[in-house]
XYZ file of C-alpha atoms in Angstrom:
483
model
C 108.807 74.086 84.994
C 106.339 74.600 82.496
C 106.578 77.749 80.179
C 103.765 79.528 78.351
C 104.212 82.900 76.486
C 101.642 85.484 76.699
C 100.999 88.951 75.035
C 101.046 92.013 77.130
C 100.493 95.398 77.201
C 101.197 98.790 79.430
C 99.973 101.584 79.379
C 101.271 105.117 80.648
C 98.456 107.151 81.967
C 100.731 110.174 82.381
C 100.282 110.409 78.318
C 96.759 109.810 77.655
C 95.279 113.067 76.852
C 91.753 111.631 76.211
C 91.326 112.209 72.746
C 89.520 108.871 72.049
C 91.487 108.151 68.877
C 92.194 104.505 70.513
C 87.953 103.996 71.182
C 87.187 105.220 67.561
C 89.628 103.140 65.343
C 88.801 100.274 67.135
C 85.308 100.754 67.191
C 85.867 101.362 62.949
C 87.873 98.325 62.844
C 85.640 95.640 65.071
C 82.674 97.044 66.209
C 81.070 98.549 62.885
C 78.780 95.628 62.414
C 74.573 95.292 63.503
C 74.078 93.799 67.041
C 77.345 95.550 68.847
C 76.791 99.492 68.116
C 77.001 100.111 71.971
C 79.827 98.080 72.034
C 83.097 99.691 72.749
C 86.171 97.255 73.180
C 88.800 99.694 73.644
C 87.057 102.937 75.632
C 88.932 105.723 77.515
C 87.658 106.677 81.166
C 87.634 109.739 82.929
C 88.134 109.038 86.366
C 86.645 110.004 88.784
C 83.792 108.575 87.357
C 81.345 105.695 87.069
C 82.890 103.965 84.116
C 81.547 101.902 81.291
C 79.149 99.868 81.862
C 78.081 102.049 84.369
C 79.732 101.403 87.981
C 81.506 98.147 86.540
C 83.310 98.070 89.388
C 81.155 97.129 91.771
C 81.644 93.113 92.524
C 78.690 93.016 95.084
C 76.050 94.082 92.318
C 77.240 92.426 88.980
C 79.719 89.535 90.998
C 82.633 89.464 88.492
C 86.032 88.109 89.283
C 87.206 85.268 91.464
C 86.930 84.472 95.243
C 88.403 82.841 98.218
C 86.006 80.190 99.995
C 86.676 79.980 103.666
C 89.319 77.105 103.383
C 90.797 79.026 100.473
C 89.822 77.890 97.318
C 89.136 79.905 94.608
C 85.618 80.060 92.871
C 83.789 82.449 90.715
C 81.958 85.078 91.986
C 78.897 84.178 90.233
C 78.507 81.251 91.585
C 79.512 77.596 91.448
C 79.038 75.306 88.531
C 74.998 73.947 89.972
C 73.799 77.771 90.158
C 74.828 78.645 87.026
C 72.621 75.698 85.710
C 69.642 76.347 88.246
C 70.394 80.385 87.140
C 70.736 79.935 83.720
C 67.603 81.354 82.021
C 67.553 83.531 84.845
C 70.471 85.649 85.567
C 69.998 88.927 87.153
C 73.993 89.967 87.504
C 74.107 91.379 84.057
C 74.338 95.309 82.844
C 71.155 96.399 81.057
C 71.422 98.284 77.317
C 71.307 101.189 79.947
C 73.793 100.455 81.818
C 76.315 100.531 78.604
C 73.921 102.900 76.234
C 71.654 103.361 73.716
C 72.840 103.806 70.499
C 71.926 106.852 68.760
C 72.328 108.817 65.765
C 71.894 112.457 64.707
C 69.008 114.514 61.878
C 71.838 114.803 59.345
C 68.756 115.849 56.911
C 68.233 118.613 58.679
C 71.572 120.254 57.739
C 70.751 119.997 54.136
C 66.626 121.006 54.159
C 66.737 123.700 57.469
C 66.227 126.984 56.084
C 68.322 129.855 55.326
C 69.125 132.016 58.593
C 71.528 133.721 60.596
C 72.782 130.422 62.596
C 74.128 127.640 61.134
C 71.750 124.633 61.639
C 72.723 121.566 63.274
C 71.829 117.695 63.952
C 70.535 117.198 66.533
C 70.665 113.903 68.549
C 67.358 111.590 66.734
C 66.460 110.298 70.550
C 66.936 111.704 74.210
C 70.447 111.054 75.734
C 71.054 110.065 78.963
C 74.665 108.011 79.238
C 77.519 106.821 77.141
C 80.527 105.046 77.009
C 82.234 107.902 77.682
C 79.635 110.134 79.722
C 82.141 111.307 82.934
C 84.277 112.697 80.277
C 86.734 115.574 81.911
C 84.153 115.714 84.757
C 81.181 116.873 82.951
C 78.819 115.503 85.290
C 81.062 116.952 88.576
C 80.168 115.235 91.809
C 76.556 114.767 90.773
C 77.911 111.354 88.639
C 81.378 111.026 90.415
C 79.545 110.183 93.612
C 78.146 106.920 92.570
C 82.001 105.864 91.334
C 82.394 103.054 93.283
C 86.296 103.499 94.592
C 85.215 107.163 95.469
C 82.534 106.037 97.020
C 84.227 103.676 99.379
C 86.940 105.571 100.110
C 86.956 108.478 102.528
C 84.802 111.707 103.382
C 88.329 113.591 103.540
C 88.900 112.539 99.792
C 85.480 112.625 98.621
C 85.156 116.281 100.136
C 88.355 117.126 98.817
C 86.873 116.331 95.104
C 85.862 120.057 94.179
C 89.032 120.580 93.942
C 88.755 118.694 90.278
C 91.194 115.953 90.150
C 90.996 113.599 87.410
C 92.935 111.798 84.906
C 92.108 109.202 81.713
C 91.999 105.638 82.443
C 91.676 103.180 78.615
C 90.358 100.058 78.525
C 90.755 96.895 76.971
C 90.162 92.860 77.871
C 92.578 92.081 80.467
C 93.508 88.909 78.621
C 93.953 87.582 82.273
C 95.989 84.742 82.985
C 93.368 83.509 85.165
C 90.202 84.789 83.393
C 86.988 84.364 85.269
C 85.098 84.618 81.490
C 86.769 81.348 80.397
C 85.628 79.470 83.489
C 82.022 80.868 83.547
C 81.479 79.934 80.122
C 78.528 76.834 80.080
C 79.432 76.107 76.326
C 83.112 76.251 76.445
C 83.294 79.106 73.843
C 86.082 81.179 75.239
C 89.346 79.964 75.127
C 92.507 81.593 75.868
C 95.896 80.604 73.253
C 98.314 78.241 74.489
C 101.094 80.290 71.212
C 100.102 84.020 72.869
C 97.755 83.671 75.355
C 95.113 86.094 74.172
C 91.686 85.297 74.955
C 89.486 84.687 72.134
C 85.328 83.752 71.332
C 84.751 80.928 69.780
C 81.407 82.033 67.513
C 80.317 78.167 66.457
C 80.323 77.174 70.068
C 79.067 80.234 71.519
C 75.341 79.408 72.791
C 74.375 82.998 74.497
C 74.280 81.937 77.321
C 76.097 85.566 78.743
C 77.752 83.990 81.526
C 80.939 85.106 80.628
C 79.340 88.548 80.815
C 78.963 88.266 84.478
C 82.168 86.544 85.029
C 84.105 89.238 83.121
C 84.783 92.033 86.719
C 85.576 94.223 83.784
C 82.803 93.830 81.585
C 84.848 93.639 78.092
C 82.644 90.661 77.142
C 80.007 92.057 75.230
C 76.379 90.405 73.016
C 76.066 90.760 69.820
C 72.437 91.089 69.842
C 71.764 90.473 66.101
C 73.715 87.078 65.988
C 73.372 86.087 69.442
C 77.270 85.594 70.017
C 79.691 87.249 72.464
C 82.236 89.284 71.431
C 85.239 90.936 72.796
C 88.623 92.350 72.471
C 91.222 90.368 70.357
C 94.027 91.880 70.939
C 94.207 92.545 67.307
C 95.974 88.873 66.983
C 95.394 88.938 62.754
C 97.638 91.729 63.239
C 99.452 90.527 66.288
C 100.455 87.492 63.964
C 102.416 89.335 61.460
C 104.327 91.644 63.918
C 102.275 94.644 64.024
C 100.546 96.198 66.790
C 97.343 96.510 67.695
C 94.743 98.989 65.878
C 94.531 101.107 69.490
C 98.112 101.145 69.884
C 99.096 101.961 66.892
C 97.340 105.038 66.491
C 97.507 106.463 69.885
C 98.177 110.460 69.618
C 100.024 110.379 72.644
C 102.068 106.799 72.209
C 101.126 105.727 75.987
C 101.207 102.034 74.983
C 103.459 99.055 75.178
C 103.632 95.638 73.966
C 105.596 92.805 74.082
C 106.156 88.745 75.071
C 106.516 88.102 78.571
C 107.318 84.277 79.725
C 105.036 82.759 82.583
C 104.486 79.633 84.318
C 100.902 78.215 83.868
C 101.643 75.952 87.050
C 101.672 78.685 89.174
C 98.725 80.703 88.300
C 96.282 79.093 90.898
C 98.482 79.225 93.694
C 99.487 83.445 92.647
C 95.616 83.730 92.039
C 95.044 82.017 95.694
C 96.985 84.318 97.958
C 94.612 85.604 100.669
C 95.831 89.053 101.518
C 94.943 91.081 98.503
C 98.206 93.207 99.448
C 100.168 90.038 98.176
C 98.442 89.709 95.418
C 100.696 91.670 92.506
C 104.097 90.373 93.683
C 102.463 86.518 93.582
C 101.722 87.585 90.194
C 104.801 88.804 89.512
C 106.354 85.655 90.652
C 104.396 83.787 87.435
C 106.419 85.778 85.278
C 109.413 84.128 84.501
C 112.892 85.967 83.864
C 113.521 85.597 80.138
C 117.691 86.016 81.080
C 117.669 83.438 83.174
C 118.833 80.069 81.389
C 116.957 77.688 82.805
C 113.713 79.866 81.774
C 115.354 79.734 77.917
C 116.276 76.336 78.180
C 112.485 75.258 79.333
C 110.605 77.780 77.027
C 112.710 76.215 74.101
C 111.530 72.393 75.469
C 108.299 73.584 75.745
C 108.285 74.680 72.170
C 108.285 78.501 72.686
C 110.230 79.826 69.242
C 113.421 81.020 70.105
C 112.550 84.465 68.257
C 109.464 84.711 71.161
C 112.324 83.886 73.416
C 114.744 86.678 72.015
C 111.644 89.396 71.686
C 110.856 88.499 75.888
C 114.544 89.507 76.708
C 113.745 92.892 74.640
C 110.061 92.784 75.675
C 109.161 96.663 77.170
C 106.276 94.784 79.414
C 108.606 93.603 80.869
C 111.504 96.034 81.183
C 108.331 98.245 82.823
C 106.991 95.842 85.157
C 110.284 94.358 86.538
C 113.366 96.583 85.586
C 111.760 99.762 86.154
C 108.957 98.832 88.899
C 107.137 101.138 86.931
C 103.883 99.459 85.600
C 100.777 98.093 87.902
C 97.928 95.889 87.262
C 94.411 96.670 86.983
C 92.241 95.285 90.153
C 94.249 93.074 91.036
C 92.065 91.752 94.325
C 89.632 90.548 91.514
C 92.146 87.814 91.340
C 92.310 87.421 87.498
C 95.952 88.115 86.875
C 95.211 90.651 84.355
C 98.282 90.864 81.963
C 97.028 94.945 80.794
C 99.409 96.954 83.210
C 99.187 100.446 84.474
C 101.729 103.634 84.961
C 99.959 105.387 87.490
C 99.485 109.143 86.523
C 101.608 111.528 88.338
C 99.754 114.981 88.827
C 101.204 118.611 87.871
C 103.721 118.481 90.883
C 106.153 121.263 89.724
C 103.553 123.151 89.847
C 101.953 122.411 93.346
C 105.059 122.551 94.676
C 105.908 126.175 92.626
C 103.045 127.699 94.154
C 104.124 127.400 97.417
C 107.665 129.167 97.063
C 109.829 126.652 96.345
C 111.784 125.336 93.415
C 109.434 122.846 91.551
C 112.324 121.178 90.115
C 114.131 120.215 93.255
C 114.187 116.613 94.042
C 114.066 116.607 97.505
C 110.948 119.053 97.609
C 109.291 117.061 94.605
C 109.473 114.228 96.805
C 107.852 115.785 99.891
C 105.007 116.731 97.540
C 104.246 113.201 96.490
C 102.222 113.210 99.751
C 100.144 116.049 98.685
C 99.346 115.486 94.728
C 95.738 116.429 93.683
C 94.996 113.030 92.755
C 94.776 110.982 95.975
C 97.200 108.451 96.518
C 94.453 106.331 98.148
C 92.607 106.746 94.748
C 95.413 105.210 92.573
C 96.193 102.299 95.235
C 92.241 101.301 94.986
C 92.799 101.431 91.587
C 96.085 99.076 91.165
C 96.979 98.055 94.249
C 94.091 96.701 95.825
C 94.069 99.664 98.248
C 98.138 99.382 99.161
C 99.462 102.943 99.027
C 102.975 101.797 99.183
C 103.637 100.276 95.723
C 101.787 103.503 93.623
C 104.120 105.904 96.400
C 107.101 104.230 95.274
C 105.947 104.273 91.330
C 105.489 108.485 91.843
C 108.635 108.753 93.308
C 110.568 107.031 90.965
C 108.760 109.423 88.132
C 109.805 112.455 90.409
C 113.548 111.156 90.465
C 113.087 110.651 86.509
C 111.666 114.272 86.124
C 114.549 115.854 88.536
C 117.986 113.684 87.197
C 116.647 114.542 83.719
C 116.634 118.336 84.382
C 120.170 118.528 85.505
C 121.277 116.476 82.068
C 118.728 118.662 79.805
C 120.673 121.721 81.415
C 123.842 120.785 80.887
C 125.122 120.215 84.528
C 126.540 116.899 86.033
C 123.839 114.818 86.623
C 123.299 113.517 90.495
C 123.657 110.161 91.179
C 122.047 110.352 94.293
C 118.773 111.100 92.763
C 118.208 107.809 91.126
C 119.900 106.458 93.944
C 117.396 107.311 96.183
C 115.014 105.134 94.647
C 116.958 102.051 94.274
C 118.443 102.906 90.663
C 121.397 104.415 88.939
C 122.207 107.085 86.748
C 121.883 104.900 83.369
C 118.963 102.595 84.592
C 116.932 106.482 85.229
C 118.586 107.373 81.393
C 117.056 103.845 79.843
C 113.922 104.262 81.872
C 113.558 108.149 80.709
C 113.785 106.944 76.657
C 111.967 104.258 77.016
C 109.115 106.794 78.768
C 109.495 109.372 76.313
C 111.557 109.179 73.103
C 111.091 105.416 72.448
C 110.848 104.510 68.640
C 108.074 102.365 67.246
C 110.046 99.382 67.514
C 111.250 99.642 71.280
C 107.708 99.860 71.978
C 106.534 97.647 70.593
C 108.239 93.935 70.353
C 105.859 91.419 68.523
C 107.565 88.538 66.933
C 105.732 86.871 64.115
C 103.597 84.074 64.720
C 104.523 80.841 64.057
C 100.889 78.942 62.944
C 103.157 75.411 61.914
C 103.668 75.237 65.721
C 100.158 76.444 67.113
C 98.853 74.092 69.356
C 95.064 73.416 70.763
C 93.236 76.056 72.533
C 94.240 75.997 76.386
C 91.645 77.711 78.848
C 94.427 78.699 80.822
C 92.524 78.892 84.097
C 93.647 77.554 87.849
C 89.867 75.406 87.956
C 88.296 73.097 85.302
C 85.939 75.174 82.739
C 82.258 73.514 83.028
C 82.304 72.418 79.793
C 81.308 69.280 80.614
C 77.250 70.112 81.779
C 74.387 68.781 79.951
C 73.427 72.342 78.219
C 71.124 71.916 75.430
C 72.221 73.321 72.032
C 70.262 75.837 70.361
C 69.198 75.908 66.794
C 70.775 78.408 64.830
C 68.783 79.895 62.595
């Protein structure tokens, strides 16, 4: 058994209020620079809604992600290694500046020369808008822009009808940091790379060639142009600050502390076989069997042979990734059917139940009638699973009940009554496991949520691509000139 370690991160969607504060100190901190102003590498979502780039999602138009081939094997969407040479002056899968948006700014000047009046005056936008990185913000389009979301659109007339009835939540973004990323294998030049220390996925600027395969590749479009320097950029996971313990610039100033990160343990062997799995139903607990168990001793005993530090070892025991994932059953992965691994997981957002259920004439904070209402949330169940589940229902059901049982078994404690064991029971967990999973949710400190051990550069080894097929580095590309 071979053992790799591998920075991860969830996120609670039940505490993202959408304030953006994640978007704009990350835009201030990588993005400030000529070439990438419409780049956002962190951006926050309203769904429903079409996303960023616009309708990102949609694999049969811009052919991210991996495949199966009819005996099984996995290939890139895009294409195998001969049509990305015969395509590669020529490649039509890739979001326009429109498709992202156009950079503006605003007539400052005119709030120092307008003159004197009743209103105030204002700046006013220098060039027409028409879409932006976050432009299905709290609906403001309604259905006229949440039709063309592509999981709404492939989902039912029932739900579809059923969306005047405004359901929505926020949904940020970041590079997956996949454990099988598509970007590293599409690459012609070899540029992207993902870290054998911390397996965050990384641009290489001196061997980038523009070539914007990886742009294509990427089924969630974090790979961005620099159009003044000709290189792709994209998330970092902060890893300067990563490095020295810290977290990263998003997470670290989110208002509503939704994020976690820590270590989690995984077996590189494994990858193409989890990444392989033909029914997309399968495909999170194949993932989940790449993840190693940091208690178990032969895991230690390998990670230490295969020169994991034994402080990476100790922060993957205390690791909240994976106390969320595994120990809680809490946390989900983003798309997983395009067959990337992604290693950014999900807490699927559980709507205003108490009140749903309050409205009908029952008690909102009884657990049996909370559960019966799981079936009848505002946000569609269906919605969620086409979101994290590849379409299962049964996996985000069982993540909303086990929020419901946290929300009822914490009432009876915050009121001063004997709590009920059968409520945690009922969903596979006791009283204390419910108690660890509550703080963890919601009165966590700083250092419980986040568990970065330093890095260790004396034992950094050579950049890994960490994918299941061979990266086509190895085709006769010509280099380009820089100027």
């Amino acid at each position: 058994m071979r053992v790799l370690a591998q920075m991860a991160m969830v996120m609670n969607l039940d505490k993202c209020i959408g304030c953006h504060t994640c978007s704009v100190t990350c835009k201030q901190a990588w993005t400030n620079r000529g070439g990438v102003e419409y780049a956002w590498f962190n951006n926050v979502e309203t769904r429903p809604g079409q996303g960023y780039p616009r309708t990102y999602e949609d694999q049969d138009r811009w052919r991210g992600g991996w495949t199966l081939t009819r005996r099984g094997r996995l290939k890139l969407r895009s294409g195998s290694r001969l049509r990305k040479l015969a395509t590669l002056f020529f490649n039509p899968h890739l979001p326009a500046l429109s498709d992202y948006y156009e950079p503006w700014t605003y007539d400052y000047q005119n709030l120092i020369t307008a003159p004197a009046g009743d209103d105030l005056p204002t700046a006013k936008p220098t060039a027409p808008i028409t879409w932006s990185a976050n432009w299905d913000d709290s609906l403001a389009g309604g259905p006229e822009l949440a039709q063309h979301d592509p999981i709404l659109k492939a989902m039912s007339e029932r739900i579809r009808l059923e969306f005047e009835q405004a359901f929505m939540f926020y949904l940020p973004r970041i590079c997956e940091h996949c454990l099988n990323p598509s970007c590293v294998a599409s690459c012609p030049s070899g540029a992207i790379y993902k870290r054998t220390e911390d397996g965050i996925v990384l641009v290489d600027s001196d061997t980038c060639r523009s070539w914007r395969s990886c742009v294509t590749g990427c089924p969630y479009k974090k790979v961005f142009l620099n159009h003044q320097t000709g290189k792709a950029e994209k998330c970092t996971f902060c890893f300067p600050r990563i490095e020295l313990g810290m977290p990263t610039v998003c997470a670290q100033t989110c208002v509503g502390r939704l994020r976690y990160i820590g270590v989690v343990l995984y077996d590189p062997d494994r990858v193409l076989e989890a990444a392989s799995v033909r029914d997309e139903h399968s495909l999170i607990d194949a993932q989940k069997q790449v993840l190693l168990d940091p208690h178990d001793p032969s895991v230690i005993e390998a990670a230490l042979r295969s020169g994991i530090p034994q402080d990476w070892v100790v922060a993957a025991q205390r690791s909240p990734v994976y106390s969320l994932i595994f120990d809680y059953q809490l946390a989900l992965p983003l798309h997983p059917e395009y067959r990337t691994l992604p290693m950014v997981w999900y807490i699927p957002p559980l709507s205003p139940v108490v009140d749903a259920v309050r409205d009908t004439g029952f008690d909102g904070e009884d657990a049996a009638n909370l559960f019966a209402a799981v079936e009848a949330l505002r946000i569609p169940i269906g919605y969620l699973a086409s979101l994290f589940t590849a379409g299962d229902p049964a996996p985000v059901r069982e993540v909303l009940r086990r929020l419901v049982a946290m929300r009822a078994f914490m009432r009876d404690i915050n009121l001063g009554r004997d709590p009920d064991e059968s409520i945690p029971a009922s969903v596979g967990m006791t009283g204390s496991q419910m108690y660890d999973m509550y703080r963890l949710l919601a009165i966590a400190k700083a250092e419980d949520r986040y568990v970065i051990p330093h890095a260790h550069r004396e034992d950094a080894g050579a950049p890994n691509d960490g994918c299941s097929v061979p990266t086509p580095v190895s085709l006769p590309f010509p280099k380009v000139r820089q100027s």
